[in-house]
């Protein structure tokens, strides 16, 4: 490497700095509370998997695998990949862990980093974070609605207002192949108006054209035949029930007949949740998911219908910031006490005292690394803390502590053995 070249994050990757952590934590809290309520258990799968899992599962000709997957050969010669999504890993874990022996559905959730070598742009990163939940082993439309409801609840809990659920059914192996032919026929007649990527998609999978964001393809798409008019009886009945449940749950949804989602394994229900700003513009989906009744079998497991969803945490956090949605309903409590200390002996003893306060559930700020009393008092002042405990050489030797009330400037002395108890009283009296 050029000696002068600066070491910095890779393109499309970033540090999540301390000030942003509160937002990430808030999203995590919302996800934890909803998944717990709906009895989903936490699972963690490895970040690195056999590339084959995603080639088979996500689909070899999907963008996520063909263009964006980080894959490489290990020294031992194995072809491995950084996970571009969670669902195939969870389906693999379900098979590998023999979870079909458990009462069904098996409900699992996870969160963590994913990797896609996408063109970096606003809201798109090459390492990004998702939360994800999957219910495996249940074919009933009610589970589709439960997953949609949970996704919606998480965003509501995070104070998003103008959110809409877009739903569609993309059929199954019974009805999709014939619909693809109908769709290909339509797009062939408009081939010259499609972007070059879509001209290729026309051969590989015409459904993907419906996903294209190019303006000219959007125009062609507007007149395309709709899959809901071509569903087989089973898919039609399933979708009808999903919509009836959504009505019953009073969830605000719209039918989007062109929603297909970019992955191979989806069957029947697909959905996305988008947030619209005041001017009606949208920054893309915040959560997306659907049913995938064939994936587990495709990966070597039993016939296992399943439904899942994934939410983009980075995008949710970015929107929370621009919409000024507070990371926490209750602002983080500021510490009640500041512990200032001077000299080696006091420092040593104040470490123990700090721990005693923690056991008593009283939050204490300190600056063990700062020496001057003035600096420490200034810090306490800036933090708006009323009580400062000053622990110097004399105090440490004579086993007492000086309490300074920052509001009045009055100082008093407390025996070291009584300090936790007395401070507890003072704080409770406030
Ligand atoms: P997907 O797994 O593609 O269905 O995406 C689910 C959610 O993850 C999307 O709705 C986005 O919010 C988020 N997401 C997908 N790709 C990225 C990315 N490259 N950077 C940031 N967020 C992403």
Tab-separated table of C-alpha atoms and ligand atoms in Angstrom:
chain	number	residue	atom	x	y	z
A	1	UNK	CA	0.000	0.000	0.000
A	2	UNK	CA	1.176	3.538	-0.750
A	3	UNK	CA	2.652	4.843	2.505
A	4	UNK	CA	0.816	8.146	2.153
A	5	UNK	CA	-2.557	6.560	1.482
A	6	UNK	CA	-4.898	7.163	4.393
A	7	UNK	CA	-6.481	4.192	6.083
A	8	UNK	CA	-10.200	4.692	5.953
A	9	UNK	CA	-13.459	2.777	5.691
A	10	UNK	CA	-14.173	1.058	2.391
A	11	UNK	CA	-16.555	2.697	-0.028
A	12	UNK	CA	-20.169	2.091	1.023
A	13	UNK	CA	-19.120	1.158	4.571
A	14	UNK	CA	-19.175	3.372	7.618
A	15	UNK	CA	-18.653	3.604	11.350
A	16	UNK	CA	-21.729	3.836	13.507
A	17	UNK	CA	-20.511	6.527	15.871
A	18	UNK	CA	-21.597	6.825	19.524
A	19	UNK	CA	-24.149	9.583	18.793
A	20	UNK	CA	-25.906	7.298	16.315
A	21	UNK	CA	-25.932	4.296	18.632
A	22	UNK	CA	-28.959	5.611	20.559
A	23	UNK	CA	-31.033	5.344	17.383
A	24	UNK	CA	-29.823	1.828	16.625
A	25	UNK	CA	-30.536	0.860	20.212
A	26	UNK	CA	-34.019	2.310	20.002
A	27	UNK	CA	-34.819	0.275	16.871
A	28	UNK	CA	-33.424	-2.842	18.517
A	29	UNK	CA	-35.613	-2.196	21.565
A	30	UNK	CA	-38.750	-1.904	19.418
A	31	UNK	CA	-37.884	-5.122	17.575
A	32	UNK	CA	-37.132	-6.976	20.807
A	33	UNK	CA	-40.380	-5.947	22.409
A	34	UNK	CA	-42.574	-6.886	19.409
A	35	UNK	CA	-40.827	-10.195	18.683
A	36	UNK	CA	-41.065	-11.148	22.340
A	37	UNK	CA	-44.761	-10.342	22.379
A	38	UNK	CA	-45.357	-12.540	19.340
A	39	UNK	CA	-43.172	-15.367	20.760
A	40	UNK	CA	-40.316	-15.180	18.265
A	41	UNK	CA	-37.016	-16.559	19.606
A	42	UNK	CA	-33.649	-14.983	18.882
A	43	UNK	CA	-31.264	-16.828	16.560
A	44	UNK	CA	-27.802	-15.782	15.352
A	45	UNK	CA	-26.316	-17.302	12.235
A	46	UNK	CA	-22.737	-16.849	10.953
A	47	UNK	CA	-21.913	-13.808	8.832
A	48	UNK	CA	-19.872	-16.049	6.521
A	49	UNK	CA	-21.628	-18.974	4.819
A	50	UNK	CA	-21.054	-21.260	1.848
A	51	UNK	CA	-21.716	-19.159	-1.254
A	52	UNK	CA	-23.839	-22.042	-2.524
A	53	UNK	CA	-26.478	-21.277	0.134
A	54	UNK	CA	-27.279	-17.919	-1.465
A	55	UNK	CA	-26.719	-19.070	-5.035
A	56	UNK	CA	-29.349	-21.777	-4.470
A	57	UNK	CA	-31.534	-19.931	-1.994
A	58	UNK	CA	-31.567	-16.276	-3.000
A	59	UNK	CA	-31.115	-17.210	-6.652
A	60	UNK	CA	-28.107	-17.216	-8.979
A	61	UNK	CA	-29.555	-14.598	-11.325
A	62	UNK	CA	-30.801	-12.155	-8.654
A	63	UNK	CA	-28.914	-8.864	-8.382
A	64	UNK	CA	-28.125	-9.619	-4.721
A	65	UNK	CA	-26.153	-12.709	-5.789
A	66	UNK	CA	-25.007	-12.174	-9.373
A	67	UNK	CA	-23.867	-8.569	-9.019
A	68	UNK	CA	-23.626	-7.729	-5.340
A	69	UNK	CA	-22.471	-10.741	-3.346
A	70	UNK	CA	-19.098	-10.565	-1.602
A	71	UNK	CA	-17.722	-14.035	-2.249
A	72	UNK	CA	-14.220	-15.439	-2.245
A	73	UNK	CA	-12.256	-18.656	-2.012
A	74	UNK	CA	-10.687	-19.517	1.328
A	75	UNK	CA	-7.134	-20.835	1.548
A	76	UNK	CA	-8.681	-24.296	1.758
A	77	UNK	CA	-10.470	-23.705	-1.562
A	78	UNK	CA	-14.055	-23.305	-0.288
A	79	UNK	CA	-16.234	-20.735	-2.013
A	80	UNK	CA	-17.726	-18.636	0.791
A	81	UNK	CA	-19.821	-15.459	0.932
A	82	UNK	CA	-20.656	-12.664	3.347
A	83	UNK	CA	-24.394	-12.999	3.847
A	84	UNK	CA	-26.397	-10.636	1.598
A	85	UNK	CA	-29.630	-11.453	3.469
A	86	UNK	CA	-30.863	-13.516	6.413
A	87	UNK	CA	-33.611	-15.776	5.080
A	88	UNK	CA	-31.472	-18.533	3.447
A	89	UNK	CA	-29.269	-18.712	6.573
A	90	UNK	CA	-32.301	-19.095	8.819
A	91	UNK	CA	-33.827	-21.720	6.525
A	92	UNK	CA	-30.486	-23.582	6.605
A	93	UNK	CA	-30.380	-23.335	10.410
A	94	UNK	CA	-33.951	-24.666	10.580
A	95	UNK	CA	-32.921	-27.725	8.542
A	96	UNK	CA	-29.529	-28.197	10.195
A	97	UNK	CA	-30.978	-27.827	13.688
A	98	UNK	CA	-33.782	-30.332	13.002
A	99	UNK	CA	-36.335	-27.680	13.923
A	100	UNK	CA	-39.040	-29.497	11.938
A	101	UNK	CA	-39.261	-31.759	15.018
A	102	UNK	CA	-40.436	-28.820	17.124
A	103	UNK	CA	-44.048	-27.674	17.333
A	104	UNK	CA	-44.729	-25.608	14.191
A	105	UNK	CA	-44.538	-22.805	13.300
A	106	UNK	CA	-41.001	-22.172	14.483
A	107	UNK	CA	-40.721	-18.420	14.937
A	108	UNK	CA	-37.241	-16.940	14.791
A	109	UNK	CA	-35.827	-13.442	14.696
A	110	UNK	CA	-32.383	-11.966	14.285
A	111	UNK	CA	-30.539	-8.758	13.494
A	112	UNK	CA	-27.059	-7.832	12.336
A	113	UNK	CA	-24.916	-6.727	9.410
A	114	UNK	CA	-25.435	-7.778	5.796
A	115	UNK	CA	-23.236	-7.147	2.776
A	116	UNK	CA	-24.142	-6.192	-0.778
A	117	UNK	CA	-21.721	-4.674	-3.241
A	118	UNK	CA	-24.239	-2.059	-4.414
A	119	UNK	CA	-23.491	1.320	-5.939
A	120	UNK	CA	-23.143	3.504	-2.816
A	121	UNK	CA	-25.826	6.203	-2.708
A	122	UNK	CA	-28.083	7.861	-0.164
A	123	UNK	CA	-29.591	5.164	2.072
A	124	UNK	CA	-27.676	2.354	0.333
A	125	UNK	CA	-24.607	0.904	1.924
A	126	UNK	CA	-22.395	-2.066	1.226
A	127	UNK	CA	-22.543	-3.077	4.856
A	128	UNK	CA	-25.933	-2.391	6.342
A	129	UNK	CA	-28.062	-3.671	9.194
A	130	UNK	CA	-31.388	-5.420	9.180
A	131	UNK	CA	-33.748	-6.932	11.690
A	132	UNK	CA	-35.488	-9.999	10.416
A	133	UNK	CA	-38.187	-12.385	11.535
A	134	UNK	CA	-39.255	-15.668	10.014
A	135	UNK	CA	-42.135	-18.047	10.836
A	136	UNK	CA	-41.433	-21.507	9.423
A	137	UNK	CA	-43.875	-24.394	9.148
A	138	UNK	CA	-47.214	-22.620	8.745
A	139	UNK	CA	-49.125	-22.125	5.524
A	140	UNK	CA	-52.054	-20.208	6.928
A	141	UNK	CA	-52.705	-16.651	5.657
A	142	UNK	CA	-53.017	-15.516	9.275
A	143	UNK	CA	-49.249	-15.884	9.736
A	144	UNK	CA	-48.722	-13.631	6.674
A	145	UNK	CA	-50.791	-11.002	8.448
A	146	UNK	CA	-49.038	-11.492	11.759
A	147	UNK	CA	-45.669	-10.809	10.112
A	148	UNK	CA	-47.084	-7.741	8.338
A	149	UNK	CA	-48.663	-6.530	11.571
A	150	UNK	CA	-45.370	-6.921	13.472
A	151	UNK	CA	-43.461	-4.976	10.806
A	152	UNK	CA	-46.045	-2.225	10.960
A	153	UNK	CA	-46.060	-2.177	14.779
A	154	UNK	CA	-42.290	-1.735	14.920
A	155	UNK	CA	-42.457	1.359	12.706
A	156	UNK	CA	-45.426	2.699	14.679
A	157	UNK	CA	-43.557	2.148	17.916
A	158	UNK	CA	-40.721	4.214	16.424
A	159	UNK	CA	-43.239	7.033	15.828
A	160	UNK	CA	-43.424	6.828	12.024
A	161	UNK	CA	-46.647	8.415	10.858
A	162	UNK	CA	-47.328	8.230	7.127
A	163	UNK	CA	-46.605	4.598	6.577
A	164	UNK	CA	-48.395	2.388	4.086
A	165	UNK	CA	-48.285	-1.311	3.489
A	166	UNK	CA	-48.093	-2.339	-0.160
A	167	UNK	CA	-49.189	-5.908	-0.824
A	168	UNK	CA	-49.379	-8.239	-3.769
A	169	UNK	CA	-49.424	-11.933	-4.531
A	170	UNK	CA	-46.905	-13.310	-6.992
A	171	UNK	CA	-48.534	-16.752	-7.233
A	172	UNK	CA	-46.680	-20.053	-7.042
A	173	UNK	CA	-45.245	-22.738	-9.344
A	174	UNK	CA	-48.791	-23.512	-10.524
A	175	UNK	CA	-49.730	-20.108	-11.885
A	176	UNK	CA	-46.523	-18.080	-12.178
A	177	UNK	CA	-44.948	-19.810	-15.200
A	178	UNK	CA	-47.957	-19.129	-17.422
A	179	UNK	CA	-48.179	-15.544	-16.159
A	180	UNK	CA	-44.483	-15.011	-16.940
A	181	UNK	CA	-45.240	-16.003	-20.544
A	182	UNK	CA	-48.106	-13.507	-20.743
A	183	UNK	CA	-45.873	-10.818	-19.253
A	184	UNK	CA	-42.976	-11.659	-21.590
A	185	UNK	CA	-45.382	-11.345	-24.548
A	186	UNK	CA	-46.389	-7.863	-23.396
A	187	UNK	CA	-42.822	-6.644	-22.792
A	188	UNK	CA	-41.539	-8.129	-26.072
A	189	UNK	CA	-43.937	-5.861	-27.913
A	190	UNK	CA	-42.391	-2.888	-26.034
A	191	UNK	CA	-38.775	-4.098	-26.054
A	192	UNK	CA	-37.310	-0.981	-27.653
A	193	UNK	CA	-38.737	1.174	-24.854
A	194	UNK	CA	-37.001	-0.847	-22.102
A	195	UNK	CA	-33.597	-0.133	-20.525
A	196	UNK	CA	-30.744	-2.486	-21.479
A	197	UNK	CA	-30.930	-4.341	-18.137
A	198	UNK	CA	-34.621	-5.024	-18.682
A	199	UNK	CA	-34.011	-6.227	-22.220
A	200	UNK	CA	-31.778	-8.870	-20.617
A	201	UNK	CA	-34.361	-9.530	-17.872
A	202	UNK	CA	-36.916	-10.190	-20.590
A	203	UNK	CA	-35.063	-13.403	-21.400
A	204	UNK	CA	-34.125	-14.365	-17.829
A	205	UNK	CA	-37.150	-13.366	-15.774
A	206	UNK	CA	-39.693	-10.845	-17.077
A	207	UNK	CA	-41.138	-10.448	-13.550
A	208	UNK	CA	-37.981	-8.548	-12.603
A	209	UNK	CA	-38.824	-5.834	-15.119
A	210	UNK	CA	-41.650	-4.867	-12.771
A	211	UNK	CA	-38.984	-4.092	-10.158
A	212	UNK	CA	-36.982	-1.720	-12.385
A	213	UNK	CA	-36.732	1.859	-11.152
A	214	UNK	CA	-35.818	3.376	-14.555
A	215	UNK	CA	-38.346	6.010	-15.633
A	216	UNK	CA	-38.854	4.567	-19.130
A	217	UNK	CA	-39.460	1.058	-17.787
A	218	UNK	CA	-41.893	2.461	-15.222
A	219	UNK	CA	-43.931	3.882	-18.080
A	220	UNK	CA	-44.036	0.559	-19.917
A	221	UNK	CA	-44.867	-1.204	-16.662
A	222	UNK	CA	-47.960	0.953	-16.140
A	223	UNK	CA	-49.807	-0.931	-18.922
A	224	UNK	CA	-48.547	-4.433	-18.060
A	225	UNK	CA	-50.913	-7.328	-17.264
A	226	UNK	CA	-51.387	-7.897	-13.528
A	227	UNK	CA	-50.638	-11.193	-11.848
A	228	UNK	CA	-53.651	-11.012	-9.525
A	229	UNK	CA	-55.827	-11.557	-12.595
A	230	UNK	CA	-53.904	-14.757	-13.348
A	231	UNK	CA	-53.579	-16.467	-9.955
A	232	UNK	CA	-54.538	-20.129	-9.609
A	233	UNK	CA	-57.431	-20.979	-7.323
A	234	UNK	CA	-55.271	-21.788	-4.273
A	235	UNK	CA	-53.199	-18.592	-4.559
A	236	UNK	CA	-56.293	-16.538	-5.184
A	237	UNK	CA	-58.057	-17.938	-2.099
A	238	UNK	CA	-54.924	-17.393	0.019
A	239	UNK	CA	-54.561	-13.788	-1.095
A	240	UNK	CA	-58.243	-13.073	-0.529
A	241	UNK	CA	-57.934	-14.260	3.050
A	242	UNK	CA	-54.795	-12.211	3.620
A	243	UNK	CA	-56.656	-9.090	2.525
A	244	UNK	CA	-59.647	-9.968	4.708
A	245	UNK	CA	-57.376	-10.365	7.741
A	246	UNK	CA	-55.635	-7.076	6.966
A	247	UNK	CA	-59.062	-5.414	6.829
A	248	UNK	CA	-59.976	-6.956	10.143
A	249	UNK	CA	-56.738	-5.730	11.676
A	250	UNK	CA	-57.497	-2.292	10.239
A	251	UNK	CA	-54.043	-2.041	8.742
A	252	UNK	CA	-53.637	0.665	6.098
A	253	UNK	CA	-52.660	-1.249	2.964
A	254	UNK	CA	-52.796	-0.637	-0.765
A	255	UNK	CA	-52.690	-3.231	-3.489
A	256	UNK	CA	-49.601	-2.823	-5.616
A	257	UNK	CA	-50.100	-5.228	-8.545
A	258	UNK	CA	-46.525	-4.639	-9.715
A	259	UNK	CA	-44.778	-5.386	-6.447
A	260	UNK	CA	-42.658	-8.495	-7.056
A	261	UNK	CA	-39.539	-8.043	-4.875
A	262	UNK	CA	-36.213	-9.004	-6.357
A	263	UNK	CA	-35.671	-12.492	-4.962
A	264	UNK	CA	-36.377	-15.915	-6.439
A	265	UNK	CA	-37.902	-17.769	-3.551
A	266	UNK	CA	-41.038	-15.755	-2.903
A	267	UNK	CA	-44.437	-17.381	-3.413
A	268	UNK	CA	-47.909	-15.922	-2.875
A	269	UNK	CA	-47.891	-12.908	-0.521
A	270	UNK	CA	-45.250	-10.189	-0.882
A	271	UNK	CA	-45.300	-6.854	0.912
A	272	UNK	CA	-43.312	-3.711	1.566
A	273	UNK	CA	-43.854	-0.868	3.995
A	274	UNK	CA	-43.021	2.602	2.751
A	275	UNK	CA	-43.015	5.953	4.467
A	276	UNK	CA	-44.269	8.940	2.523
A	277	UNK	CA	-43.087	12.424	3.401
A	278	UNK	CA	-45.457	15.434	3.469
A	279	UNK	CA	-44.857	16.091	-0.245
A	280	UNK	CA	-45.795	12.496	-1.066
A	281	UNK	CA	-42.259	11.443	-1.966
A	282	UNK	CA	-40.905	8.191	-0.602
A	283	UNK	CA	-37.350	7.046	0.128
A	284	UNK	CA	-38.019	3.441	-0.732
A	285	UNK	CA	-39.163	0.657	1.503
A	286	UNK	CA	-38.338	0.390	5.186
A	287	UNK	CA	-39.461	-3.203	5.651
A	288	UNK	CA	-40.118	-5.874	3.050
A	289	UNK	CA	-40.978	-9.527	3.051
A	290	UNK	CA	-43.183	-12.319	1.901
A	291	UNK	CA	-44.031	-15.976	1.842
A	292	UNK	CA	-41.495	-18.503	0.657
A	293	UNK	CA	-43.125	-21.926	0.627
A	294	UNK	CA	-40.422	-23.709	-1.411
A	295	UNK	CA	-37.137	-22.407	0.014
A	296	UNK	CA	-36.633	-24.957	2.800
A	297	UNK	CA	-37.279	-27.843	0.385
A	298	UNK	CA	-35.016	-26.254	-2.227
A	299	UNK	CA	-32.212	-26.205	0.345
A	300	UNK	CA	-32.651	-29.903	1.098
A	301	UNK	CA	-35.228	-29.787	3.897
A	302	UNK	CA	-38.824	-31.000	4.091
A	303	UNK	CA	-41.736	-29.269	2.473
A	304	UNK	CA	-42.044	-26.270	4.821
A	305	UNK	CA	-44.204	-23.269	4.050
A	306	UNK	CA	-42.826	-20.076	5.603
A	307	UNK	CA	-43.267	-16.344	5.850
A	308	UNK	CA	-40.819	-13.619	6.840
A	309	UNK	CA	-39.836	-9.970	6.747
A	310	UNK	CA	-36.720	-7.829	7.013
A	311	UNK	CA	-36.343	-4.174	7.953
A	312	UNK	CA	-33.491	-1.878	6.952
A	313	UNK	CA	-32.213	-0.420	10.222
A	314	UNK	CA	-29.869	2.151	8.593
A	315	UNK	CA	-32.690	3.525	6.493
A	316	UNK	CA	-35.076	3.609	9.463
A	317	UNK	CA	-32.450	5.426	11.543
A	318	UNK	CA	-31.754	7.945	8.760
A	319	UNK	CA	-35.460	8.702	8.519
A	320	UNK	CA	-35.862	8.948	12.284
A	321	UNK	CA	-33.203	11.636	12.188
A	322	UNK	CA	-34.639	13.627	9.293
A	323	UNK	CA	-38.158	13.377	10.695
A	324	UNK	CA	-36.790	14.292	14.124
A	325	UNK	CA	-38.299	11.197	15.670
A	326	UNK	CA	-36.754	10.981	19.104
A	327	UNK	CA	-34.643	7.883	19.677
A	328	UNK	CA	-36.282	7.379	23.037
A	329	UNK	CA	-39.674	8.328	24.347
A	330	UNK	CA	-38.019	9.026	27.676
A	331	UNK	CA	-34.696	10.828	27.313
A	332	UNK	CA	-31.801	8.934	28.856
A	333	UNK	CA	-31.653	9.794	32.550
A	334	UNK	CA	-28.742	12.015	33.365
A	335	UNK	CA	-26.562	10.786	36.206
A	336	UNK	CA	-27.628	11.965	39.667
A	337	UNK	CA	-24.137	12.382	41.052
A	338	UNK	CA	-20.704	13.345	39.789
A	339	UNK	CA	-17.797	11.705	41.529
A	340	UNK	CA	-14.679	13.882	41.434
A	341	UNK	CA	-11.454	12.486	42.823
A	342	UNK	CA	-7.916	13.670	43.392
A	343	UNK	CA	-4.785	11.619	44.012
A	344	UNK	CA	-3.915	7.956	43.765
A	345	UNK	CA	-5.453	6.737	47.002
A	346	UNK	CA	-8.748	8.530	46.392
A	347	UNK	CA	-8.852	7.183	42.861
A	348	UNK	CA	-8.386	3.655	44.078
A	349	UNK	CA	-11.056	4.030	46.742
A	350	UNK	CA	-13.481	5.796	44.449
A	351	UNK	CA	-13.471	2.828	42.070
A	352	UNK	CA	-14.991	0.801	44.911
A	353	UNK	CA	-17.422	3.568	45.791
A	354	UNK	CA	-18.490	3.819	42.160
A	355	UNK	CA	-19.351	0.117	42.237
A	356	UNK	CA	-21.330	0.552	45.485
A	357	UNK	CA	-23.454	3.226	43.829
A	358	UNK	CA	-24.070	0.905	40.890
A	359	UNK	CA	-25.315	-1.820	43.261
A	360	UNK	CA	-27.619	0.751	44.882
A	361	UNK	CA	-28.919	1.619	41.351
A	362	UNK	CA	-27.820	5.240	41.587
A	363	UNK	CA	-26.227	6.492	38.392
A	364	UNK	CA	-22.927	8.231	38.891
A	365	UNK	CA	-20.767	10.045	36.359
A	366	UNK	CA	-17.047	10.194	36.889
A	367	UNK	CA	-13.880	11.162	35.143
A	368	UNK	CA	-11.287	8.806	36.520
A	369	UNK	CA	-8.832	9.955	33.924
A	370	UNK	CA	-8.990	13.682	34.689
A	371	UNK	CA	-6.854	15.090	37.482
A	372	UNK	CA	-7.717	18.718	38.137
A	373	UNK	CA	-10.667	19.398	40.430
A	374	UNK	CA	-11.590	22.462	38.386
A	375	UNK	CA	-11.859	20.405	35.190
A	376	UNK	CA	-13.990	17.843	36.966
A	377	UNK	CA	-16.321	20.473	38.448
A	378	UNK	CA	-16.645	22.051	35.006
A	379	UNK	CA	-17.605	18.703	33.515
A	380	UNK	CA	-20.253	18.187	36.228
A	381	UNK	CA	-21.564	21.677	35.527
A	382	UNK	CA	-21.819	21.051	31.800
A	383	UNK	CA	-23.695	17.821	32.458
A	384	UNK	CA	-26.154	19.736	34.662
A	385	UNK	CA	-25.514	17.507	37.680
A	386	UNK	CA	-26.451	18.998	41.052
A	387	UNK	CA	-24.530	16.755	43.479
A	388	UNK	CA	-20.756	16.482	43.240
A	389	UNK	CA	-18.885	14.198	45.605
A	390	UNK	CA	-15.302	15.335	46.048
A	391	UNK	CA	-12.900	12.638	47.100
A	392	UNK	CA	-9.366	13.925	47.697
A	393	UNK	CA	-6.246	12.791	49.546
A	394	UNK	CA	-7.463	14.106	52.936
A	395	UNK	CA	-10.904	12.555	52.476
A	396	UNK	CA	-9.408	9.208	51.508
A	397	UNK	CA	-7.141	9.169	54.554
A	398	UNK	CA	-9.843	10.241	57.012
A	399	UNK	CA	-12.626	8.160	55.411
A	400	UNK	CA	-15.083	10.911	54.565
A	401	UNK	CA	-16.258	12.586	51.413
A	402	UNK	CA	-17.092	16.223	50.616
A	403	UNK	CA	-20.474	16.866	49.059
A	404	UNK	CA	-20.891	20.005	46.972
A	405	UNK	CA	-24.362	21.199	46.044
A	406	UNK	CA	-23.729	22.836	42.651
A	407	UNK	CA	-26.987	24.812	42.858
A	408	UNK	CA	-26.102	26.638	46.106
A	409	UNK	CA	-22.328	26.120	46.200
A	410	UNK	CA	-22.683	24.801	49.793
A	411	UNK	CA	-20.293	22.032	50.849
A	412	UNK	CA	-20.685	19.462	53.633
A	413	UNK	CA	-18.893	16.339	54.818
A	414	UNK	CA	-20.290	12.792	54.923
A	415	UNK	CA	-18.579	9.742	56.466
A	416	UNK	CA	-17.556	7.366	53.695
A	417	UNK	CA	-19.534	4.466	55.185
A	418	UNK	CA	-22.760	6.493	55.012
A	419	UNK	CA	-22.374	8.208	51.673
A	420	UNK	CA	-24.457	5.827	49.540
A	421	UNK	CA	-27.303	5.817	52.037
A	422	UNK	CA	-27.312	9.623	52.503
A	423	UNK	CA	-27.163	10.320	48.785
A	424	UNK	CA	-30.058	7.934	48.229
A	425	UNK	CA	-32.147	9.992	50.673
A	426	UNK	CA	-31.192	13.282	49.050
A	427	UNK	CA	-32.043	12.029	45.572
A	428	UNK	CA	-35.390	10.574	46.680
A	429	UNK	CA	-36.284	13.843	48.425
A	430	UNK	CA	-35.983	15.849	45.193
B	1	LIG	P1	-34.377	-6.555	1.050
B	1	LIG	O1	-33.587	-7.542	1.871
B	1	LIG	O2	-33.693	-6.150	-0.211
B	1	LIG	O3	-35.796	-6.935	0.897
B	1	LIG	O4	-34.394	-5.209	1.900
B	1	LIG	C1	-35.104	-5.062	3.099
B	1	LIG	C2	-34.798	-3.684	3.629
B	1	LIG	O5	-33.403	-3.555	3.885
B	1	LIG	C3	-35.098	-2.586	2.633
B	1	LIG	O6	-36.415	-2.194	2.779
B	1	LIG	C4	-34.127	-1.496	2.995
B	1	LIG	O7	-34.681	-0.704	4.021
B	1	LIG	C5	-32.944	-2.259	3.553
B	1	LIG	N1	-31.827	-2.344	2.593
B	1	LIG	C6	-31.693	-3.171	1.534
B	1	LIG	N2	-30.528	-2.956	0.909
B	1	LIG	C7	-29.883	-1.977	1.586
B	1	LIG	C8	-28.630	-1.307	1.444
B	1	LIG	N3	-27.763	-1.607	0.483
B	1	LIG	N4	-28.314	-0.327	2.335
B	1	LIG	C9	-29.155	-0.014	3.333
B	1	LIG	N5	-30.349	-0.607	3.531
B	1	LIG	C10	-30.719	-1.579	2.671
